[in-house]
XYZ file of C-alpha atoms in Angstrom:
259
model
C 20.820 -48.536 -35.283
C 18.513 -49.250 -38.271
C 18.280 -45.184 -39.090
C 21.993 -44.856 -39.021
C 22.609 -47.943 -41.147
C 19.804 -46.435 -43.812
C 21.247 -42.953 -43.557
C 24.578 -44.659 -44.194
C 23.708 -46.358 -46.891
C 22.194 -43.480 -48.649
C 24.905 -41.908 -48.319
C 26.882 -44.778 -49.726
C 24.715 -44.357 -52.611
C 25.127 -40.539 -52.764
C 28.860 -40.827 -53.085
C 28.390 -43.691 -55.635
C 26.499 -41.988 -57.661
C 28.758 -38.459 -57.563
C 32.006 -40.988 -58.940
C 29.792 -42.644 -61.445
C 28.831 -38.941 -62.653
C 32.505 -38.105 -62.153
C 33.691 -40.852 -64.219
C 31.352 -40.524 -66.607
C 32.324 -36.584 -67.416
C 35.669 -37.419 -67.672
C 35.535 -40.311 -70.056
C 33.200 -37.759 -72.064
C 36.053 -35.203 -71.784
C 38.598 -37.535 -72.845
C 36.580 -38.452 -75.745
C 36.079 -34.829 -76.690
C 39.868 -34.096 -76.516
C 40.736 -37.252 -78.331
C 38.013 -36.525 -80.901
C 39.633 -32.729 -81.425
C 42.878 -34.341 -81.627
C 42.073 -36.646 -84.554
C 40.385 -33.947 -86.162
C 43.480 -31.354 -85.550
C 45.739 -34.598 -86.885
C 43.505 -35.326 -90.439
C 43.931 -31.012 -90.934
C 47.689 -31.520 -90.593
C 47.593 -34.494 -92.389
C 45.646 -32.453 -95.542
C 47.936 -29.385 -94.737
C 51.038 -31.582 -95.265
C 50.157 -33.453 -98.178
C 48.730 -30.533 -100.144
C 52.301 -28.903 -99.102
C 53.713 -32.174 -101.086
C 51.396 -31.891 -104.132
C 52.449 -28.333 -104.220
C 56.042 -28.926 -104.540
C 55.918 -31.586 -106.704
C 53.663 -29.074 -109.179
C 55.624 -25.974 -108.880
C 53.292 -23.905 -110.770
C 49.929 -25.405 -109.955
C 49.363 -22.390 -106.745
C 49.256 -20.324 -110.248
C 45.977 -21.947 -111.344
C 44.385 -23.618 -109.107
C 44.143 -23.200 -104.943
C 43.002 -26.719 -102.931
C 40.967 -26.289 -100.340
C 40.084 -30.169 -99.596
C 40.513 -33.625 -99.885
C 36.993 -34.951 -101.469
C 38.035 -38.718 -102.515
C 40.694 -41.312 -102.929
C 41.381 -44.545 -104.360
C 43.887 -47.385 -104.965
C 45.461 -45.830 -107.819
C 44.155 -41.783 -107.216
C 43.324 -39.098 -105.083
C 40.593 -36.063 -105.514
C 41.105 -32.614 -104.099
C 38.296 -29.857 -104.823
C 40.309 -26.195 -105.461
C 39.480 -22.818 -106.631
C 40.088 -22.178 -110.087
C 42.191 -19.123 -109.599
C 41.839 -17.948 -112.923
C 37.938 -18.699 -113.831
C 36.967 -15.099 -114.756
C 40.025 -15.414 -117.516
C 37.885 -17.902 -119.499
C 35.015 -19.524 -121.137
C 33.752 -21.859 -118.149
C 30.429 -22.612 -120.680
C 31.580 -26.266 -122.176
C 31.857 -27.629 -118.366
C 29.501 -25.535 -116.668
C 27.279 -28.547 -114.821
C 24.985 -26.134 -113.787
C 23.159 -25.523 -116.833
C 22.797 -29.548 -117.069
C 21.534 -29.838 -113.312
C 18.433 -27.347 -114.153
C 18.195 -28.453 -117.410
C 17.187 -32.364 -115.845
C 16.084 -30.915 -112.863
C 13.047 -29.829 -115.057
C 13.050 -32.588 -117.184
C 12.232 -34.761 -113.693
C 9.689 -32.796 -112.310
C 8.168 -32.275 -115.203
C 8.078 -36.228 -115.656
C 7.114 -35.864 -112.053
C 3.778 -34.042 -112.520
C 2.605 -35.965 -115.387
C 2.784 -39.081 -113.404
C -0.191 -40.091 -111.093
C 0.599 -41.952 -107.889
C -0.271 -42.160 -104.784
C 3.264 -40.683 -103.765
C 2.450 -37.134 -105.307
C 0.915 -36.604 -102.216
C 4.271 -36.429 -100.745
C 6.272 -34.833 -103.073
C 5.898 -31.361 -101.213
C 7.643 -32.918 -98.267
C 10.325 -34.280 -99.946
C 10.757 -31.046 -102.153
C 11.096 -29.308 -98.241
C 14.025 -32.697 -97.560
C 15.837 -31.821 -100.638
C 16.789 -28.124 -99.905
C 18.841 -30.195 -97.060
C 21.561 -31.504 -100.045
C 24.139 -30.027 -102.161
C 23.059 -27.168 -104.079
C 23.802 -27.179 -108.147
C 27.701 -26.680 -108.884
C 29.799 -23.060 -108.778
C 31.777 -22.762 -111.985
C 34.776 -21.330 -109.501
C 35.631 -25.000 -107.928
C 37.012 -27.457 -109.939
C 37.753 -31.581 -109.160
C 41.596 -31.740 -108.987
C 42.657 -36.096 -110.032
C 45.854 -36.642 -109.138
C 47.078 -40.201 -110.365
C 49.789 -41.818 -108.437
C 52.765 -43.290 -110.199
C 52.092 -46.971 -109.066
C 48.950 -47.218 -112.014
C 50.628 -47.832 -115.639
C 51.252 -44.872 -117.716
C 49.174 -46.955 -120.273
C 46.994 -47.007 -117.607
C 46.640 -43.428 -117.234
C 46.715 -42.499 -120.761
C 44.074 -44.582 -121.975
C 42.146 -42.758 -118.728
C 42.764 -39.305 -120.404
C 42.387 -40.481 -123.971
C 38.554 -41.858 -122.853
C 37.303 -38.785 -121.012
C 38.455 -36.333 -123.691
C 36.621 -38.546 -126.403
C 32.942 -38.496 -124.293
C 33.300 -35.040 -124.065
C 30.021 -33.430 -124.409
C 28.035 -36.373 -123.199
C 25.597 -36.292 -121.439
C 25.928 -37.224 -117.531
C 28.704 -37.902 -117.963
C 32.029 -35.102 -116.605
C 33.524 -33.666 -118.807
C 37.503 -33.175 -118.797
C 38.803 -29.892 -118.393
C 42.365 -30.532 -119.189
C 45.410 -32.465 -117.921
C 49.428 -32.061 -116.881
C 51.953 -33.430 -115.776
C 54.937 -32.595 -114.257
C 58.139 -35.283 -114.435
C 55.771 -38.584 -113.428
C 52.950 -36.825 -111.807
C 49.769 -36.550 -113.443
C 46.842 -34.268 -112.793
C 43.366 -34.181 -114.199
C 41.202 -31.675 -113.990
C 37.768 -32.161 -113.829
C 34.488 -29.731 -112.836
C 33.851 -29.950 -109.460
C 30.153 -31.997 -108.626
C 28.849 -31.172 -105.705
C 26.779 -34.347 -104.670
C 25.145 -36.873 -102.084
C 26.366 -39.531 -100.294
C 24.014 -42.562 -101.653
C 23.723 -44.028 -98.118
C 22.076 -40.806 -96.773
C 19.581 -40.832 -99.194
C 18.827 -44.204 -100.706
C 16.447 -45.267 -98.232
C 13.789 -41.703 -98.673
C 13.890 -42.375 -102.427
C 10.050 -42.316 -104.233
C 9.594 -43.717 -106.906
C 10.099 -40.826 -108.823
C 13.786 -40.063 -107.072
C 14.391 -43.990 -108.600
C 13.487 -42.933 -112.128
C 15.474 -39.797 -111.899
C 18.201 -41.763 -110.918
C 18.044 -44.305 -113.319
C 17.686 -42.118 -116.142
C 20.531 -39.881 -115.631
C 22.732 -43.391 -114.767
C 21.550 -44.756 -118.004
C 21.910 -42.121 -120.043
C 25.757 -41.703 -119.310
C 26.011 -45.429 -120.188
C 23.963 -44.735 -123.487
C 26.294 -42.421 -124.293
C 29.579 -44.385 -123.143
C 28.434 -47.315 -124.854
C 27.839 -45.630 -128.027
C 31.502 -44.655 -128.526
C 32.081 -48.332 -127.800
C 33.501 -47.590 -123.853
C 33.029 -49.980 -121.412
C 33.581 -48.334 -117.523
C 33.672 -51.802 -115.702
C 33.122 -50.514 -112.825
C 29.943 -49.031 -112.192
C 29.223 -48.765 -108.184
C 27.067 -45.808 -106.194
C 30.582 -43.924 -105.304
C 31.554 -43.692 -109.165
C 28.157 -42.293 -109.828
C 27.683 -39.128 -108.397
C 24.107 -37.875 -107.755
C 23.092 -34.838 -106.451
C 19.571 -35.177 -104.728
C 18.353 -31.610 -104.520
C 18.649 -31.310 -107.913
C 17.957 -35.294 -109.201
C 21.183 -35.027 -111.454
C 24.237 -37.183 -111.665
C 27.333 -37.464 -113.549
C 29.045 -40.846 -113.809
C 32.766 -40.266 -113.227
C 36.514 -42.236 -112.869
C 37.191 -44.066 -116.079
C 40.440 -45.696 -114.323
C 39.597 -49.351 -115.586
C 37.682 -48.437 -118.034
C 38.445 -50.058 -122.054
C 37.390 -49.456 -125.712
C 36.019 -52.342 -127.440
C 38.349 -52.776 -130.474
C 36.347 -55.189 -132.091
């Protein structure tokens, strides 16, 4: 009697076991079919509302072709698209990748000249690095398009600000801008960069003064032509962390000082 109430209650256990298993693969199916289905729904989603944008700029497919949503905000959205007609100009005036390599050595030559106990480690983070975004292709561009609830005064002093910092450095540089009945767009070269919380925590102390200097150097530069951004944050700063470059970016609130 005792062997056939242990054999029974292995078996109990046996066939416990195979549902819990059962269970368990079919919750993890379920999650894998609802996680392709809000994936499949966010491509429609993109799909549909670059359809819209399209409409509503009838002759944007001429120039430029998006490819993906990159960014939005209360009062704009950021696509990145294919400048269809890049080999028709000169790309030199916005070409970021001159400026990436151009700090890049500036850093590491900062880098070697500088002593510490975390030199030691600079080969592994060197290896790290080549796991980020790689300098920027002329070809892609940063498509802004500015919904109609922000103030045309709003959006013009936006425009007005970026053309005048032109040619500063660190900071991006407008490309041009449209509009098309009350739809603005602003173009603006495409940065391909890091997302501050997957690096933050890894940074030396020579990734902080990298940082730091490329951050304050775009506010040097705003400052001088008497620009305040007001709203300086890790996702309006743009850093690429391969390369130790960033570009400080959306002048939406920014305002001249008049005084």
């Amino acid at each position: 009697a005792v062997g056939k109430t242990i054999a029974k209650s292995n078996q109990e256990q046996t066939q416990h076991e195979t549902e819990t298993q059962t269970v368990e693969l079919e919750s993890h199916e379920t999650t894998l079919k609802r996680k392709r289905s809000s994936e499949k729904t966010a491509e429609e989603l993109l799909k549909d509302e670059v359809t819209e944008i399209m409409d509503e700029f009838t002759t944007l497919g001429d120039y430029y072709k998006l490819v993906d949503k990159i960014g939005e905000g209360t009062f704009s959205s950021v696509y990145k698209a294919i400048d269809v007609r890049h080999d028709y100009y000169d790309n030199s005036s916005w070409d970021l990748s001159s400026i990436c390599k151009d700090y890049e050595r500036i850093n590491l030559e900062e880098s070697d000249s500088v002593i510490t106990l975390e030199n030691a480690n600079e080969n592994d983070q060197a290896t790290n690095r080549k796991n980020y975004s790689d300098e920027p292709p002329t070809q892609f561009v940063a498509l802004k398009r500015i919904y109609v609830t922000s103030s045309p005064q709003r959006i013009t002093s936006e425009i007005e600000i970026l053309h005048q910092l032109n040619g500063s450095e660190c900071v991006v540089p407008l490309i041009t801008a449209f509009r098309q009945m009350d739809q603005v767009m602003v173009v603006l070269p495409y940065f391909p960069h890091d997302d501050f919380r997957t690096f933050h925590r890894q940074m030396t102390m020579n990734d902080i003064r990298c940082y730091f200097r490329c951050l304050l150097t775009a506010l040097k530069h705003v400052h001088q032509n008497r620009i305040l951004h007001r709203d300086i944050k890790p996702g309006n700063f743009l850093y690429n962390y391969r390369h130790r470059t960033g570009m400080l970016v959306d002048f939406g609130l920014a305002q001249v000082c008049r005084d």
